[in-house]
PDB file of C-alpha atoms in Angstrom:
ATOM      1  CA  MET D   1       6.857  27.794  -9.517  1.00  0.00           C
ATOM      2  CA  ILE D   2       5.596  26.800  -6.086  1.00  0.00           C
ATOM      3  CA  ILE D   3       2.273  27.735  -4.780  1.00  0.00           C
ATOM      4  CA  GLU D   4       0.734  27.191  -1.327  1.00  0.00           C
ATOM      5  CA  LYS D   5      -2.946  25.515  -1.409  1.00  0.00           C
ATOM      6  CA  GLN D   6      -4.742  26.297   1.863  1.00  0.00           C
ATOM      7  CA  LEU D   7      -7.513  23.610   3.178  1.00  0.00           C
ATOM      8  CA  SER D   8      -9.436  23.962   6.120  1.00  0.00           C
ATOM      9  CA  TYR D   9     -10.277  20.792   7.453  1.00  0.00           C
ATOM     10  CA  ASN D  10     -13.607  20.668  10.259  1.00  0.00           C
ATOM     11  CA  ILE D  11     -12.462  18.642  12.866  1.00  0.00           C
ATOM     12  CA  VAL D  12     -15.451  16.541  14.351  1.00  0.00           C
ATOM     13  CA  ALA D  13     -15.302  16.101  18.312  1.00  0.00           C
ATOM     14  CA  ASN D  14     -18.292  15.673  20.635  1.00  0.00           C
ATOM     15  CA  ASN D  15     -20.717  16.961  18.176  1.00  0.00           C
ATOM     16  CA  GLU D  16     -18.738  20.130  17.813  1.00  0.00           C
ATOM     17  CA  ASN D  17     -16.971  21.514  14.739  1.00  0.00           C
ATOM     18  CA  THR D  18     -13.647  23.156  14.950  1.00  0.00           C
ATOM     19  CA  ILE D  19     -11.458  24.298  12.028  1.00  0.00           C
ATOM     20  CA  GLN D  20      -7.854  23.340  11.373  1.00  0.00           C
ATOM     21  CA  ASP D  21      -5.875  25.098   8.593  1.00  0.00           C
ATOM     22  CA  ILE D  22      -3.220  23.157   6.390  1.00  0.00           C
ATOM     23  CA  VAL D  23      -1.241  24.471   3.839  1.00  0.00           C
ATOM     24  CA  PHE D  24      -0.039  22.266   1.285  1.00  0.00           C
ATOM     25  CA  LYS D  25       3.057  23.374  -0.700  1.00  0.00           C
ATOM     26  CA  ILE D  26       2.894  21.724  -4.477  1.00  0.00           C
ATOM     27  CA  HIS D  27       4.256  22.948  -7.533  1.00  0.00           C
ATOM     28  CA  SER D  28       1.433  24.740  -9.860  1.00  0.00           C
ATOM     29  CA  LYS D  29       1.974  22.148 -12.621  1.00  0.00           C
ATOM     30  CA  SER D  30       1.388  19.364 -10.222  1.00  0.00           C
ATOM     31  CA  ILE D  31      -2.055  19.903  -8.827  1.00  0.00           C
ATOM     32  CA  ASN D  32      -3.791  18.421 -12.019  1.00  0.00           C
ATOM     33  CA  SER D  33      -0.988  16.426 -13.184  1.00  0.00           C
ATOM     34  CA  MET D  34      -1.091  12.844 -12.172  1.00  0.00           C
ATOM     35  CA  HIS D  35       2.164  11.282 -13.863  1.00  0.00           C
ATOM     36  CA  ILE D  36       3.798  11.987 -10.102  1.00  0.00           C
ATOM     37  CA  VAL D  37       0.997   9.777  -8.908  1.00  0.00           C
ATOM     38  CA  HIS D  38       1.451   7.276 -11.480  1.00  0.00           C
ATOM     39  CA  ARG D  39       5.146   7.118 -10.799  1.00  0.00           C
ATOM     40  CA  ALA D  40       4.556   6.445  -7.087  1.00  0.00           C
ATOM     41  CA  THR D  41       1.853   3.748  -7.899  1.00  0.00           C
ATOM     42  CA  ILE D  42       3.999   1.917 -10.464  1.00  0.00           C
ATOM     43  CA  GLN D  43       6.927   1.946  -8.000  1.00  0.00           C
ATOM     44  CA  GLN D  44       4.886   0.337  -5.356  1.00  0.00           C
ATOM     45  CA  LEU D  45       2.973  -2.252  -7.366  1.00  0.00           C
ATOM     46  CA  THR D  46       6.713  -3.167  -8.705  1.00  0.00           C
ATOM     47  CA  GLU D  47       7.682  -3.672  -5.051  1.00  0.00           C
ATOM     48  CA  LYS D  48       4.938  -5.721  -4.176  1.00  0.00           C
ATOM     49  CA  ARG D  49       5.673  -8.631  -6.804  1.00  0.00           C
ATOM     50  CA  TYR D  50       6.870 -11.741  -5.548  1.00  0.00           C
ATOM     51  CA  GLY D  51       9.709 -13.092  -7.528  1.00  0.00           C
ATOM     52  CA  ASN D  52       9.228 -16.393  -5.985  1.00  0.00           C
ATOM     53  CA  ALA D  53       9.278 -18.570  -9.188  1.00  0.00           C
ATOM     54  CA  CYS D  54      12.255 -20.716  -9.320  1.00  0.00           C
ATOM     55  CA  THR D  55      13.562 -23.579 -11.480  1.00  0.00           C
ATOM     56  CA  LYS D  56      16.238 -26.092 -11.271  1.00  0.00           C
ATOM     57  CA  THR D  57      19.071 -26.433 -14.063  1.00  0.00           C
ATOM     58  CA  ARG D  58      20.282 -30.075 -14.616  1.00  0.00           C
ATOM     59  CA  SER D  59      23.268 -29.320 -12.416  1.00  0.00           C
ATOM     60  CA  GLN D  60      20.736 -28.715  -9.582  1.00  0.00           C
ATOM     61  CA  VAL D  61      18.221 -31.712 -10.132  1.00  0.00           C
ATOM     62  CA  LYS D  62      18.923 -35.081  -8.014  1.00  0.00           C
ATOM     63  CA  GLY D  63      20.197 -37.954  -9.690  1.00  0.00           C
ATOM     64  CA  GLY D  64      21.723 -38.394 -13.253  1.00  0.00           C
ATOM     65  CA  GLY D  65      25.256 -39.198 -12.397  1.00  0.00           C
ATOM     66  CA  ARG D  66      25.285 -42.363 -14.241  1.00  0.00           C
ATOM     67  CA  LYS D  67      25.428 -42.532 -18.069  1.00  0.00           C
ATOM     68  CA  PRO D  68      21.878 -44.230 -18.893  1.00  0.00           C
ATOM     69  CA  TRP D  69      23.285 -46.644 -21.746  1.00  0.00           C
ATOM     70  CA  LYS D  70      26.824 -47.045 -23.420  1.00  0.00           C
ATOM     71  CA  GLN D  71      27.565 -44.764 -26.006  1.00  0.00           C
ATOM     72  CA  LYS D  72      27.331 -46.996 -29.239  1.00  0.00           C
ATOM     73  CA  GLY D  73      25.460 -50.334 -30.166  1.00  0.00           C
ATOM     74  CA  THR D  74      22.098 -49.850 -28.903  1.00  0.00           C
ATOM     75  CA  GLY D  75      20.284 -47.999 -31.691  1.00  0.00           C
ATOM     76  CA  LYS D  76      19.001 -45.540 -29.062  1.00  0.00           C
ATOM     77  CA  ALA D  77      20.271 -42.007 -29.153  1.00  0.00           C
ATOM     78  CA  ARG D  78      23.202 -41.108 -27.126  1.00  0.00           C
ATOM     79  CA  ALA D  79      22.465 -40.003 -23.704  1.00  0.00           C
ATOM     80  CA  GLY D  80      24.882 -38.732 -20.893  1.00  0.00           C
ATOM     81  CA  SER D  81      22.621 -38.146 -17.932  1.00  0.00           C
ATOM     82  CA  THR D  82      18.566 -38.617 -17.142  1.00  0.00           C
ATOM     83  CA  ARG D  83      18.493 -35.108 -15.977  1.00  0.00           C
ATOM     84  CA  SER D  84      19.277 -33.634 -19.412  1.00  0.00           C
ATOM     85  CA  PRO D  85      16.624 -30.814 -20.365  1.00  0.00           C
ATOM     86  CA  LEU D  86      15.369 -33.137 -23.361  1.00  0.00           C
ATOM     87  CA  TRP D  87      14.133 -35.849 -20.431  1.00  0.00           C
ATOM     88  CA  LYS D  88      10.867 -35.677 -18.413  1.00  0.00           C
ATOM     89  CA  GLY D  89      12.414 -34.871 -14.827  1.00  0.00           C
ATOM     90  CA  GLY D  90      15.363 -33.127 -15.981  1.00  0.00           C
ATOM     91  CA  GLY D  91      16.676 -29.599 -15.744  1.00  0.00           C
ATOM     92  CA  VAL D  92      14.850 -26.411 -17.009  1.00  0.00           C
ATOM     93  CA  ILE D  93      16.729 -24.059 -19.708  1.00  0.00           C
ATOM     94  CA  PHE D  94      16.748 -20.816 -18.898  1.00  0.00           C
ATOM     95  CA  GLY D  95      13.918 -21.056 -16.461  1.00  0.00           C
ATOM     96  CA  PRO D  96      12.776 -18.441 -13.975  1.00  0.00           C
ATOM     97  CA  LYS D  97      15.072 -17.671 -10.524  1.00  0.00           C
ATOM     98  CA  THR D  98      14.109 -15.926  -7.397  1.00  0.00           C
ATOM     99  CA  LYS D  99      14.720 -12.015  -7.903  1.00  0.00           C
ATOM    100  CA  LYS D 100      13.788  -8.998  -6.173  1.00  0.00           C
ATOM    101  CA  TYR D 101      11.547  -6.345  -8.227  1.00  0.00           C
ATOM    102  CA  THR D 102      12.634  -2.846  -6.969  1.00  0.00           C
ATOM    103  CA  GLN D 103      12.087   0.757  -8.826  1.00  0.00           C
ATOM    104  CA  LYS D 104      13.820   3.867  -7.580  1.00  0.00           C
ATOM    105  CA  ILE D 105      11.649   6.974  -6.622  1.00  0.00           C
ATOM    106  CA  ASN D 106      12.779  10.072  -5.318  1.00  0.00           C
ATOM    107  CA  LYS D 107      11.695  10.769  -1.763  1.00  0.00           C
ATOM    108  CA  LYS D 108      10.442  14.293  -2.732  1.00  0.00           C
ATOM    109  CA  GLU D 109       8.640  12.726  -5.369  1.00  0.00           C
ATOM    110  CA  LYS D 110       6.821  10.116  -3.422  1.00  0.00           C
ATOM    111  CA  HIS D 111       5.666  12.906  -0.879  1.00  0.00           C
ATOM    112  CA  LEU D 112       4.521  15.026  -3.516  1.00  0.00           C
ATOM    113  CA  ALA D 113       2.319  12.305  -4.967  1.00  0.00           C
ATOM    114  CA  LEU D 114       0.732  11.764  -1.432  1.00  0.00           C
ATOM    115  CA  ARG D 115       0.070  15.434  -1.161  1.00  0.00           C
ATOM    116  CA  ILE D 116      -1.654  15.671  -4.499  1.00  0.00           C
ATOM    117  CA  VAL D 117      -3.930  12.740  -3.707  1.00  0.00           C
ATOM    118  CA  LEU D 118      -4.717  14.088  -0.544  1.00  0.00           C
ATOM    119  CA  VAL D 119      -5.616  17.553  -1.966  1.00  0.00           C
ATOM    120  CA  ASN D 120      -7.856  15.781  -4.629  1.00  0.00           C
ATOM    121  CA  LYS D 121      -9.629  13.816  -1.927  1.00  0.00           C
ATOM    122  CA  PHE D 122     -10.299  16.652   0.291  1.00  0.00           C
ATOM    123  CA  LYS D 123     -13.997  16.848  -0.203  1.00  0.00           C
ATOM    124  CA  ASN D 124     -14.109  13.144   0.760  1.00  0.00           C
ATOM    125  CA  THR D 125     -12.043  13.500   4.038  1.00  0.00           C
ATOM    126  CA  THR D 126     -13.439  13.386   7.440  1.00  0.00           C
ATOM    127  CA  VAL D 127     -11.162  14.618  10.237  1.00  0.00           C
ATOM    128  CA  ILE D 128     -12.363  13.606  13.852  1.00  0.00           C
ATOM    129  CA  ASP D 129     -10.761  14.337  17.258  1.00  0.00           C
ATOM    130  CA  ASN D 130     -10.397  10.691  17.919  1.00  0.00           C
ATOM    131  CA  PHE D 131     -11.098   7.251  16.632  1.00  0.00           C
ATOM    132  CA  ILE D 132     -11.830   5.374  19.907  1.00  0.00           C
ATOM    133  CA  GLU D 133      -8.103   4.390  20.308  1.00  0.00           C
ATOM    134  CA  ASP D 134      -8.730   3.426  24.006  1.00  0.00           C
ATOM    135  CA  LEU D 135     -10.510   0.447  23.351  1.00  0.00           C
ATOM    136  CA  SER D 136     -10.415  -2.066  26.522  1.00  0.00           C
ATOM    137  CA  LYS D 137     -11.001  -5.211  24.183  1.00  0.00           C
ATOM    138  CA  PRO D 138     -11.401  -5.729  20.520  1.00  0.00           C
ATOM    139  CA  SER D 139     -14.938  -4.855  19.332  1.00  0.00           C
ATOM    140  CA  THR D 140     -15.552  -4.620  15.682  1.00  0.00           C
ATOM    141  CA  GLN D 141     -19.146  -3.480  16.634  1.00  0.00           C
ATOM    142  CA  THR D 142     -18.094  -0.621  18.167  1.00  0.00           C
ATOM    143  CA  ILE D 143     -16.181   0.227  15.113  1.00  0.00           C
ATOM    144  CA  VAL D 144     -18.970  -0.132  12.886  1.00  0.00           C
ATOM    145  CA  LYS D 145     -21.160   2.221  14.982  1.00  0.00           C
ATOM    146  CA  GLN D 146     -18.633   4.911  15.236  1.00  0.00           C
ATOM    147  CA  VAL D 147     -18.418   4.993  11.304  1.00  0.00           C
ATOM    148  CA  MET D 148     -21.784   4.960  10.830  1.00  0.00           C
ATOM    149  CA  GLN D 149     -22.074   7.868  13.328  1.00  0.00           C
ATOM    150  CA  LEU D 150     -19.932   9.692  10.696  1.00  0.00           C
ATOM    151  CA  GLY D 151     -22.584   9.275   7.968  1.00  0.00           C
ATOM    152  CA  LEU D 152     -20.380   6.755   6.238  1.00  0.00           C
ATOM    153  CA  GLU D 153     -21.769   3.397   5.030  1.00  0.00           C
ATOM    154  CA  ILE D 154     -20.165  -0.087   5.368  1.00  0.00           C
ATOM    155  CA  LYS D 155     -22.566  -2.658   3.713  1.00  0.00           C
ATOM    156  CA  ASN D 156     -21.879  -1.589   0.139  1.00  0.00           C
ATOM    157  CA  LYS D 157     -18.411  -1.693  -1.822  1.00  0.00           C
ATOM    158  CA  ASN D 158     -17.583   1.763  -0.491  1.00  0.00           C
ATOM    159  CA  ARG D 159     -14.022   1.754   0.790  1.00  0.00           C
ATOM    160  CA  ILE D 160     -12.762   3.547   3.946  1.00  0.00           C
ATOM    161  CA  ALA D 161      -9.564   4.264   4.748  1.00  0.00           C
ATOM    162  CA  ILE D 162      -8.747   5.403   8.675  1.00  0.00           C
ATOM    163  CA  ILE D 163      -5.738   6.849   9.305  1.00  0.00           C
ATOM    164  CA  VAL D 164      -4.551   7.344  13.093  1.00  0.00           C
ATOM    165  CA  ASP D 165      -1.423   8.668  14.423  1.00  0.00           C
ATOM    166  CA  LYS D 166      -0.561   5.196  15.758  1.00  0.00           C
ATOM    167  CA  LYS D 167      -2.261   1.659  15.456  1.00  0.00           C
ATOM    168  CA  ALA D 168      -3.275   0.445  18.911  1.00  0.00           C
ATOM    169  CA  ARG D 169      -3.653  -3.448  19.143  1.00  0.00           C
ATOM    170  CA  ASN D 170      -7.382  -3.402  20.201  1.00  0.00           C
ATOM    171  CA  LEU D 171      -8.349  -1.065  17.516  1.00  0.00           C
ATOM    172  CA  TYR D 172      -6.198  -2.998  14.900  1.00  0.00           C
ATOM    173  CA  LEU D 173      -7.947  -6.146  16.127  1.00  0.00           C
ATOM    174  CA  SER D 174     -11.306  -4.854  15.683  1.00  0.00           C
ATOM    175  CA  VAL D 175     -11.093  -3.616  12.240  1.00  0.00           C
ATOM    176  CA  ARG D 176      -8.942  -6.526  10.501  1.00  0.00           C
ATOM    177  CA  ASN D 177     -12.120  -8.452   9.558  1.00  0.00           C
ATOM    178  CA  LEU D 178     -13.857  -5.485   8.126  1.00  0.00           C
ATOM    179  CA  LYS D 179     -13.180  -6.160   4.237  1.00  0.00           C
ATOM    180  CA  ASN D 180     -13.620  -2.521   3.328  1.00  0.00           C
ATOM    181  CA  ILE D 181     -12.109  -0.798   6.092  1.00  0.00           C
ATOM    182  CA  ASN D 182      -8.200  -0.239   5.965  1.00  0.00           C
ATOM    183  CA  LEU D 183      -6.516   1.185   9.149  1.00  0.00           C
ATOM    184  CA  ILE D 184      -3.200   3.030   8.414  1.00  0.00           C
ATOM    185  CA  ALA D 185      -0.629   4.642  10.819  1.00  0.00           C
ATOM    186  CA  ALA D 186       0.091   8.043   9.453  1.00  0.00           C
ATOM    187  CA  ASP D 187       3.911   7.017   9.312  1.00  0.00           C
ATOM    188  CA  GLN D 188       2.786   4.391   6.826  1.00  0.00           C
ATOM    189  CA  LEU D 189       0.863   6.112   4.609  1.00  0.00           C
ATOM    190  CA  ASN D 190       1.030   4.926   1.045  1.00  0.00           C
ATOM    191  CA  ILE D 191      -0.320   5.872  -2.452  1.00  0.00           C
ATOM    192  CA  LEU D 192      -2.150   2.661  -3.109  1.00  0.00           C
ATOM    193  CA  SER D 193      -4.461   3.152  -0.043  1.00  0.00           C
ATOM    194  CA  LEU D 194      -5.261   6.674  -0.616  1.00  0.00           C
ATOM    195  CA  LEU D 195      -6.198   5.692  -4.244  1.00  0.00           C
ATOM    196  CA  GLU D 196      -8.268   2.722  -3.423  1.00  0.00           C
ATOM    197  CA  ALA D 197     -10.121   4.392  -0.686  1.00  0.00           C
ATOM    198  CA  ASP D 198     -13.654   6.265  -1.062  1.00  0.00           C
ATOM    199  CA  GLN D 199     -13.719   7.823   1.896  1.00  0.00           C
ATOM    200  CA  LEU D 200     -11.051   9.155   4.331  1.00  0.00           C
ATOM    201  CA  VAL D 201     -11.294   9.157   8.235  1.00  0.00           C
ATOM    202  CA  VAL D 202      -8.363  10.880   9.564  1.00  0.00           C
ATOM    203  CA  THR D 203      -8.003  11.671  13.312  1.00  0.00           C
ATOM    204  CA  LYS D 204      -6.422  14.852  14.679  1.00  0.00           C
ATOM    205  CA  ASN D 205      -3.152  13.621  15.692  1.00  0.00           C
ATOM    206  CA  GLY D 206      -2.910  11.679  12.417  1.00  0.00           C
ATOM    207  CA  LEU D 207      -3.466  14.577  10.384  1.00  0.00           C
ATOM    208  CA  ASN D 208      -0.629  16.614  12.409  1.00  0.00           C
ATOM    209  CA  GLN D 209       1.763  13.814  11.969  1.00  0.00           C
ATOM    210  CA  ILE D 210       0.805  13.616   8.178  1.00  0.00           C
ATOM    211  CA  ALA D 211       1.683  17.387   7.955  1.00  0.00           C
ATOM    212  CA  LYS D 212       4.955  17.142   9.653  1.00  0.00           C
ATOM    213  CA  LEU D 213       6.514  14.077   7.596  1.00  0.00           C
ATOM    214  CA  TYR D 214       5.211  14.844   4.174  1.00  0.00           C
ATOM    215  CA  GLY D 215       6.110  18.255   3.599  1.00  0.00           C
ATOM    216  CA  PHE D 216       2.964  20.286   4.436  1.00  0.00           C
ATOM    217  CA  ILE D 217       3.202  23.657   6.052  1.00  0.00           C
ATOM    218  CA  ARG D 218       1.357  24.329   9.330  1.00  0.00           C
TER     219      ARG D 218
END
């Protein structure tokens, strides 16, 4: 069974509030169920892993081509190469190799997880008409003032995700050194960024793009 959940966002623009309705098309059993969100989170965390650990086998370690000593008559244990795994500086037996970590998740499941999180963060979402995307030059101070005008605090550990339709260069440069503010383009929306954020700030164009990309109904 599929139900439609309607949410009305107040859009802040020049001290005037307008209302925009977006209908979320969600399976009725999925609204309070987090297993889809869990699957999407595990998938993203898995693909973030770096499989860079790599060791060399005895055939890849430099040197060791000559037999260290003759087979018999020395009283020592027999040895055929200085690069044996038994020797210091030798190869590694069954060591790690570079690999790519992947986990499959269906596109519809991923979009459903994003919709569930957005519905659950509705009370902590602020929609604005425009988030100073026309900066003439990078200015972190301007960003801080804009965020504080929205009634959000930056100094504490409160994490803020700003979602725009497109990342402007000067806006990105202004935000990148603010540790608890994350700038996200609507087409790069991901489950981890939404879960880590305590507050969401979404531009009107960003909200429209989210509705278009992730299966919402307008």
